[in-house]
Short mmCIF file of C-alpha atoms in Angstrom, two decimals:
data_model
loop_
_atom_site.label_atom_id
_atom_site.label_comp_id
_atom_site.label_asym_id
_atom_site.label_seq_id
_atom_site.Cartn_x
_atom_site.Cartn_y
_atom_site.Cartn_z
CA UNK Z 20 0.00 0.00 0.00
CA UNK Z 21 1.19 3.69 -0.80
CA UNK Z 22 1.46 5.70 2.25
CA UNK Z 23 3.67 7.46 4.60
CA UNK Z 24 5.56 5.32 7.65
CA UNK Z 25 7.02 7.22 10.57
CA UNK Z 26 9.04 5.06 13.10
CA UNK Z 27 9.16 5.11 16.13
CA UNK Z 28 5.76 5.06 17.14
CA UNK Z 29 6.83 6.04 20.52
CA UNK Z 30 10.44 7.81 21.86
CA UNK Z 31 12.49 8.58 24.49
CA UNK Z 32 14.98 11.13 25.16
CA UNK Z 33 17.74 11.29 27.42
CA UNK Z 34 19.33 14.91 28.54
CA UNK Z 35 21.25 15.56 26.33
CA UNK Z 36 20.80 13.19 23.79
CA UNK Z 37 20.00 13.58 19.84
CA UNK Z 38 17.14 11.32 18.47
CA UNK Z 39 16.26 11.23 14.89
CA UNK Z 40 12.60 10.37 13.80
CA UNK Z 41 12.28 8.30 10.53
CA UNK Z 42 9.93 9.54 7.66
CA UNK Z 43 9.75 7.21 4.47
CA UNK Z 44 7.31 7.97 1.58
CA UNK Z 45 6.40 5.77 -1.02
CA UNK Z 46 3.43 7.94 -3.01
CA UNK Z 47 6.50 10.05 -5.04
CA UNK Z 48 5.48 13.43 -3.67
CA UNK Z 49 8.39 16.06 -4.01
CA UNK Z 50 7.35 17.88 -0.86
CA UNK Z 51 7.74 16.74 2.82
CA UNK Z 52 7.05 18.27 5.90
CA UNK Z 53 7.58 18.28 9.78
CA UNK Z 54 5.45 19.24 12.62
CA UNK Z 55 5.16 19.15 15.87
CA UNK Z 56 1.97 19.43 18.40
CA UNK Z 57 1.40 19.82 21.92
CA UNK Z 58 -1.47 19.17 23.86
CA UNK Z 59 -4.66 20.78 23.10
CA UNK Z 60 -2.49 22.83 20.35
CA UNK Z 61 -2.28 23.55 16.89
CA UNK Z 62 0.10 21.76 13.89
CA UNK Z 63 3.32 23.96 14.09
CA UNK Z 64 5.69 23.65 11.05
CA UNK Z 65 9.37 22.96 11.70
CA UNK Z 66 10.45 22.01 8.44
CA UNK Z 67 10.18 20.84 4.89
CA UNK Z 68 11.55 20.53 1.71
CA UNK Z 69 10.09 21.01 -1.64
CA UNK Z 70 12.84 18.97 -3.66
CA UNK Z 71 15.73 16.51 -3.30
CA UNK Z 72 19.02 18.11 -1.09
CA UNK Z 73 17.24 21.21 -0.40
CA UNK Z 74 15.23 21.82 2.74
CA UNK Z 75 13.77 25.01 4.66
CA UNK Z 76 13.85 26.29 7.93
CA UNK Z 77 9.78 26.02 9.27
CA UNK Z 78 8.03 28.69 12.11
CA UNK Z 79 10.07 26.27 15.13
CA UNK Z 80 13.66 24.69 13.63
CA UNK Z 81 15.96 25.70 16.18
CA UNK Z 82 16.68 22.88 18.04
CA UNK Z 83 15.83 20.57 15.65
CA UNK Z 84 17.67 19.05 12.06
CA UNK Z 85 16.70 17.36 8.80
CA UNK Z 86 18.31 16.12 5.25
CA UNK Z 87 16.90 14.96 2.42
CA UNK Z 88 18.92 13.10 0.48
CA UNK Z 89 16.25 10.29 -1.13
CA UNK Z 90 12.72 11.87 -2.40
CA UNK Z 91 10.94 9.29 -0.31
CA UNK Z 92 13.07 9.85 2.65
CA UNK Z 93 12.68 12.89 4.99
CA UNK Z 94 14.46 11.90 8.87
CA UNK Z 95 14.26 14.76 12.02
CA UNK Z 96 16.95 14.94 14.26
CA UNK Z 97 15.66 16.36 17.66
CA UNK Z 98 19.09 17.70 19.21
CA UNK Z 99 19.90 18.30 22.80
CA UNK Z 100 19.55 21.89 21.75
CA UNK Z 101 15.92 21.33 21.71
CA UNK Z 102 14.56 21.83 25.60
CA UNK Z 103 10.98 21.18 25.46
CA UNK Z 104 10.76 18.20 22.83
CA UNK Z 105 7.98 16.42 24.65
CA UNK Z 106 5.45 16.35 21.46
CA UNK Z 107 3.44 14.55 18.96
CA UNK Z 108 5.95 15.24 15.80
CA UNK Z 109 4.04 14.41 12.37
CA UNK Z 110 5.84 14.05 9.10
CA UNK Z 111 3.72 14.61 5.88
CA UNK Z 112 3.98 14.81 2.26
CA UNK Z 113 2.41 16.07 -1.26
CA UNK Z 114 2.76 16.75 -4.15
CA UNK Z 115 3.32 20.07 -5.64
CA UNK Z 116 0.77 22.59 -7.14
CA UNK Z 117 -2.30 24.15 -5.64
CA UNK Z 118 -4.83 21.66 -5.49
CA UNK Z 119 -2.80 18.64 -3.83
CA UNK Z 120 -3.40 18.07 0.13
CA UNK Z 121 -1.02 16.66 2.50
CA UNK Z 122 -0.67 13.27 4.02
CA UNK Z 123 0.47 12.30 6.96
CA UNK Z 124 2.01 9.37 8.92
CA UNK Z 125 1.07 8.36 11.83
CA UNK Z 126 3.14 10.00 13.92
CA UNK Z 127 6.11 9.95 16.63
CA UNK Z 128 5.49 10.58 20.63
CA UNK Z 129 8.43 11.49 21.79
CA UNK Z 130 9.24 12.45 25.77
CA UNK Z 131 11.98 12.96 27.86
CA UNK Z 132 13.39 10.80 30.39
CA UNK Q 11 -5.06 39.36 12.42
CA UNK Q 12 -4.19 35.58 12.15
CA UNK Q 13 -3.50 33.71 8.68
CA UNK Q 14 -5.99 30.73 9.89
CA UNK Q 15 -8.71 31.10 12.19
CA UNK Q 16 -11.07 28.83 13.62
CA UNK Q 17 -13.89 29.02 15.56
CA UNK Q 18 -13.08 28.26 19.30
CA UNK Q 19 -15.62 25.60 20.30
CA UNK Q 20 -15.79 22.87 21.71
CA UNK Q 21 -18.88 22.24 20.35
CA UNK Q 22 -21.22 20.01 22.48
CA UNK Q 23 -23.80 18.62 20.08
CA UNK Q 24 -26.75 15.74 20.45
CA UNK Q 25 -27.13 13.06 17.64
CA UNK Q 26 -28.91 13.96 14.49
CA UNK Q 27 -27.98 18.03 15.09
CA UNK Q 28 -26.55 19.51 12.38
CA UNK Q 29 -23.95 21.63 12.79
CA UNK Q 30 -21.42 24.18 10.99
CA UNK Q 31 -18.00 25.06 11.66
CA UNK Q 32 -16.25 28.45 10.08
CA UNK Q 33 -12.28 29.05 9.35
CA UNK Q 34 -11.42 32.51 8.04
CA UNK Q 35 -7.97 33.48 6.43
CA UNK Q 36 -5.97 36.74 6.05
CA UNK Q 37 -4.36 35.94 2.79
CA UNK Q 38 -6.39 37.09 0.10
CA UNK Q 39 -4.35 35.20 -2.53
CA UNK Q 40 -4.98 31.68 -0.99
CA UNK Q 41 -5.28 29.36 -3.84
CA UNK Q 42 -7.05 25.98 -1.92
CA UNK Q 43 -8.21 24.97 0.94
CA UNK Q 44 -9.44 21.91 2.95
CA UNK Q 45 -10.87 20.53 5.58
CA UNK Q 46 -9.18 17.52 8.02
CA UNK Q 47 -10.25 15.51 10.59
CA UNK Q 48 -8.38 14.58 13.57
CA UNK Q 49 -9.01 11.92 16.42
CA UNK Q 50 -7.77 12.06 19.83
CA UNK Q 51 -3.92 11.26 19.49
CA UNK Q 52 -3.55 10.15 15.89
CA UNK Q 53 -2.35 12.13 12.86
CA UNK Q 54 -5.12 14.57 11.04
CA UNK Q 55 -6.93 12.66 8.00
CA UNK Q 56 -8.06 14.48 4.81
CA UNK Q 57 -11.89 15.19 5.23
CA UNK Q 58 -12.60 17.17 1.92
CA UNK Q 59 -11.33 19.80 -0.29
CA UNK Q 60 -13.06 22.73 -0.84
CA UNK Q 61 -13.81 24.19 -4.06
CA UNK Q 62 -15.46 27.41 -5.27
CA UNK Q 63 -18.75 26.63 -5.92
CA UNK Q 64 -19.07 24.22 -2.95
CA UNK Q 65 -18.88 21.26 -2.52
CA UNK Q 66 -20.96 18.41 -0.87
CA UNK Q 67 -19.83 14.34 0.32
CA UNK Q 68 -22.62 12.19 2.29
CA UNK Q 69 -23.48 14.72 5.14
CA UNK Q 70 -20.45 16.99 5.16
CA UNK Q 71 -20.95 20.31 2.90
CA UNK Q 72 -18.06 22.08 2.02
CA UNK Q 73 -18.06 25.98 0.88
CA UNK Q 74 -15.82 28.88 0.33
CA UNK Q 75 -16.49 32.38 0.11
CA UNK Q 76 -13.55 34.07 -1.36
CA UNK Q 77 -14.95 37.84 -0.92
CA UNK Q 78 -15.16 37.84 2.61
CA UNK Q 79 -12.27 35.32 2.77
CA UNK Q 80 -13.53 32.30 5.17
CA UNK Q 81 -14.32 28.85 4.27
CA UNK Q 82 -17.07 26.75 6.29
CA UNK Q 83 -18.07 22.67 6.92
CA UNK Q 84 -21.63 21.57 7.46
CA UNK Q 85 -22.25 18.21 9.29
CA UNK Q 86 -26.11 17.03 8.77
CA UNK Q 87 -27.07 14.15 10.84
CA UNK Q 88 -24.51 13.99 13.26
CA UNK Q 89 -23.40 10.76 14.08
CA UNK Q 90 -21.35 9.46 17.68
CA UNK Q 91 -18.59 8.83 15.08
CA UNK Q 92 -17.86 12.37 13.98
CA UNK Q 93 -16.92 13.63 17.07
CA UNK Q 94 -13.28 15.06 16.35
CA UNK Q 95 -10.99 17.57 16.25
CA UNK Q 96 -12.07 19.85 12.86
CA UNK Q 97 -8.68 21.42 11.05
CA UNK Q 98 -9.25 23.93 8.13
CA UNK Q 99 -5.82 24.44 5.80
CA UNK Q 100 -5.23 26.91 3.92
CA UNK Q 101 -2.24 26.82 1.04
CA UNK Q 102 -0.92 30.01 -0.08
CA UNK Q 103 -0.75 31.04 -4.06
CA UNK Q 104 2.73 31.59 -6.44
CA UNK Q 105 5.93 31.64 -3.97
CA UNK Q 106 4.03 30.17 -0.92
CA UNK Q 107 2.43 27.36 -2.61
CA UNK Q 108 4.65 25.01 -0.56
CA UNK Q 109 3.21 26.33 2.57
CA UNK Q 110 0.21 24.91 3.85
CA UNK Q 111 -1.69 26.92 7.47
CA UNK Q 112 -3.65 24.96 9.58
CA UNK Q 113 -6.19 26.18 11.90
CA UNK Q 114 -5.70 25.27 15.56
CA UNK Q 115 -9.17 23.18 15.11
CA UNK Q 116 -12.59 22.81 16.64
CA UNK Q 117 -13.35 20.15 19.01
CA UNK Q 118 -16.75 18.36 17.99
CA UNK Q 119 -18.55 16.01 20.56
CA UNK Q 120 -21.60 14.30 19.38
CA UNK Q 121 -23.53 13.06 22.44
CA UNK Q 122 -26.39 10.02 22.69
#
């Protein structure tokens, strides 16, 4: 089936640790995303990337990283930088051109230790 | 003013009600917009695009008015199963295209 696999379902972070959140895509959409929400809160975009080796800073990327070195592969580093990473982080993808909607995985919890 | 807003709810609602939800936007040059649905702790699901002249699937009714720039979802019959989290998006036009806004949603509760 085409979709969009995160992994891990569920993290957890030491102090001072960098995790890294897996986002595969197998629909061939150019664009992928990141976001993370908290409780009760809104989607809140902290990155994506329209194209292959290129990627853009979202509204909330300090403290986090990405690449994007496959098209179907788009993986978020949460670094120790990051103090509050205790969050529902969603990856999601489309395809370009007004129109197309996003999809999403099913998400990553993640929470500290 | 905000570039996605939603109304606050929650919205408390019996079986059978029918009832409407409203999501305006600041940029006037917003090419599409849609409507998701998202359950407690899972990821938001694609409910329905929304298209100019309106659009309608099953009991969920879909319109945008582009003049005074908000876009609105009508659930008729409200069944114990559409009780939700309601997220407009918004994706802005030429340069912003890759940008999509989401609303911070409306909580729906349909009661027995």
């Amino acid at each position: 089936d085409g979709g969009i696999t995160q992994s891990p379902k569920y993290l957890f972070r030491k102090e001072g640790q960098n995790v890294t959140l897996s986002c595969e895509q197998n629909l061939n959409h150019d664009a992928m995303y990141w976001y993370r929400q908290d409780p009760g809160q809104g989607l809140r975009l902290i990155y994506y990337s329209q194209i292959v080796n290129d990627f853009q800073k979202g509204d909330i990327a300090e403290g986090y990283s990405v690449s994007r070195e496959k098209k179907e592969s788009f993986p978020l580093t949460v670094t120790s930088a990051q103090k509050n990473p205790t969050a529902f982080y969603l990856c999601a993808s489309r395809l370009q051109g007004p129109g197309q909607p996003q999809h999403f995985g099913d998400g990553t919890r993640l929470s500290i230790l | 003013r905000k570039e996605v807003e939603q109304d606050p709810g929650p919205f408390n609602v019996p079986e059978g009600a029918t009832v409407a939800f409203n999501c305006t936007y600041s940029n006037s040059a917003s090419q599409s917009f849609f409507w998701y649905r998202q359950d407690c702790r899972k990821e938001p699901k694609l409910l329905m695009s929304v298209y100019s002249s309106g659009n309608e699937d099953g009991r969920f009714t879909a319109q945008l008015n582009r003049a005074s720039q908000y876009i609105s979802l009508l659930i008729r019959d409200s069944k114990l199963s559409d009780s939700a989290t309601y997220l407009c998006v918004v994706i802005g036009s030429g340069g912003s295209n890759y940008k999509l806004t989401f609303g911070k949603g409306t909580l729906l509760t349909v009661n027995p």
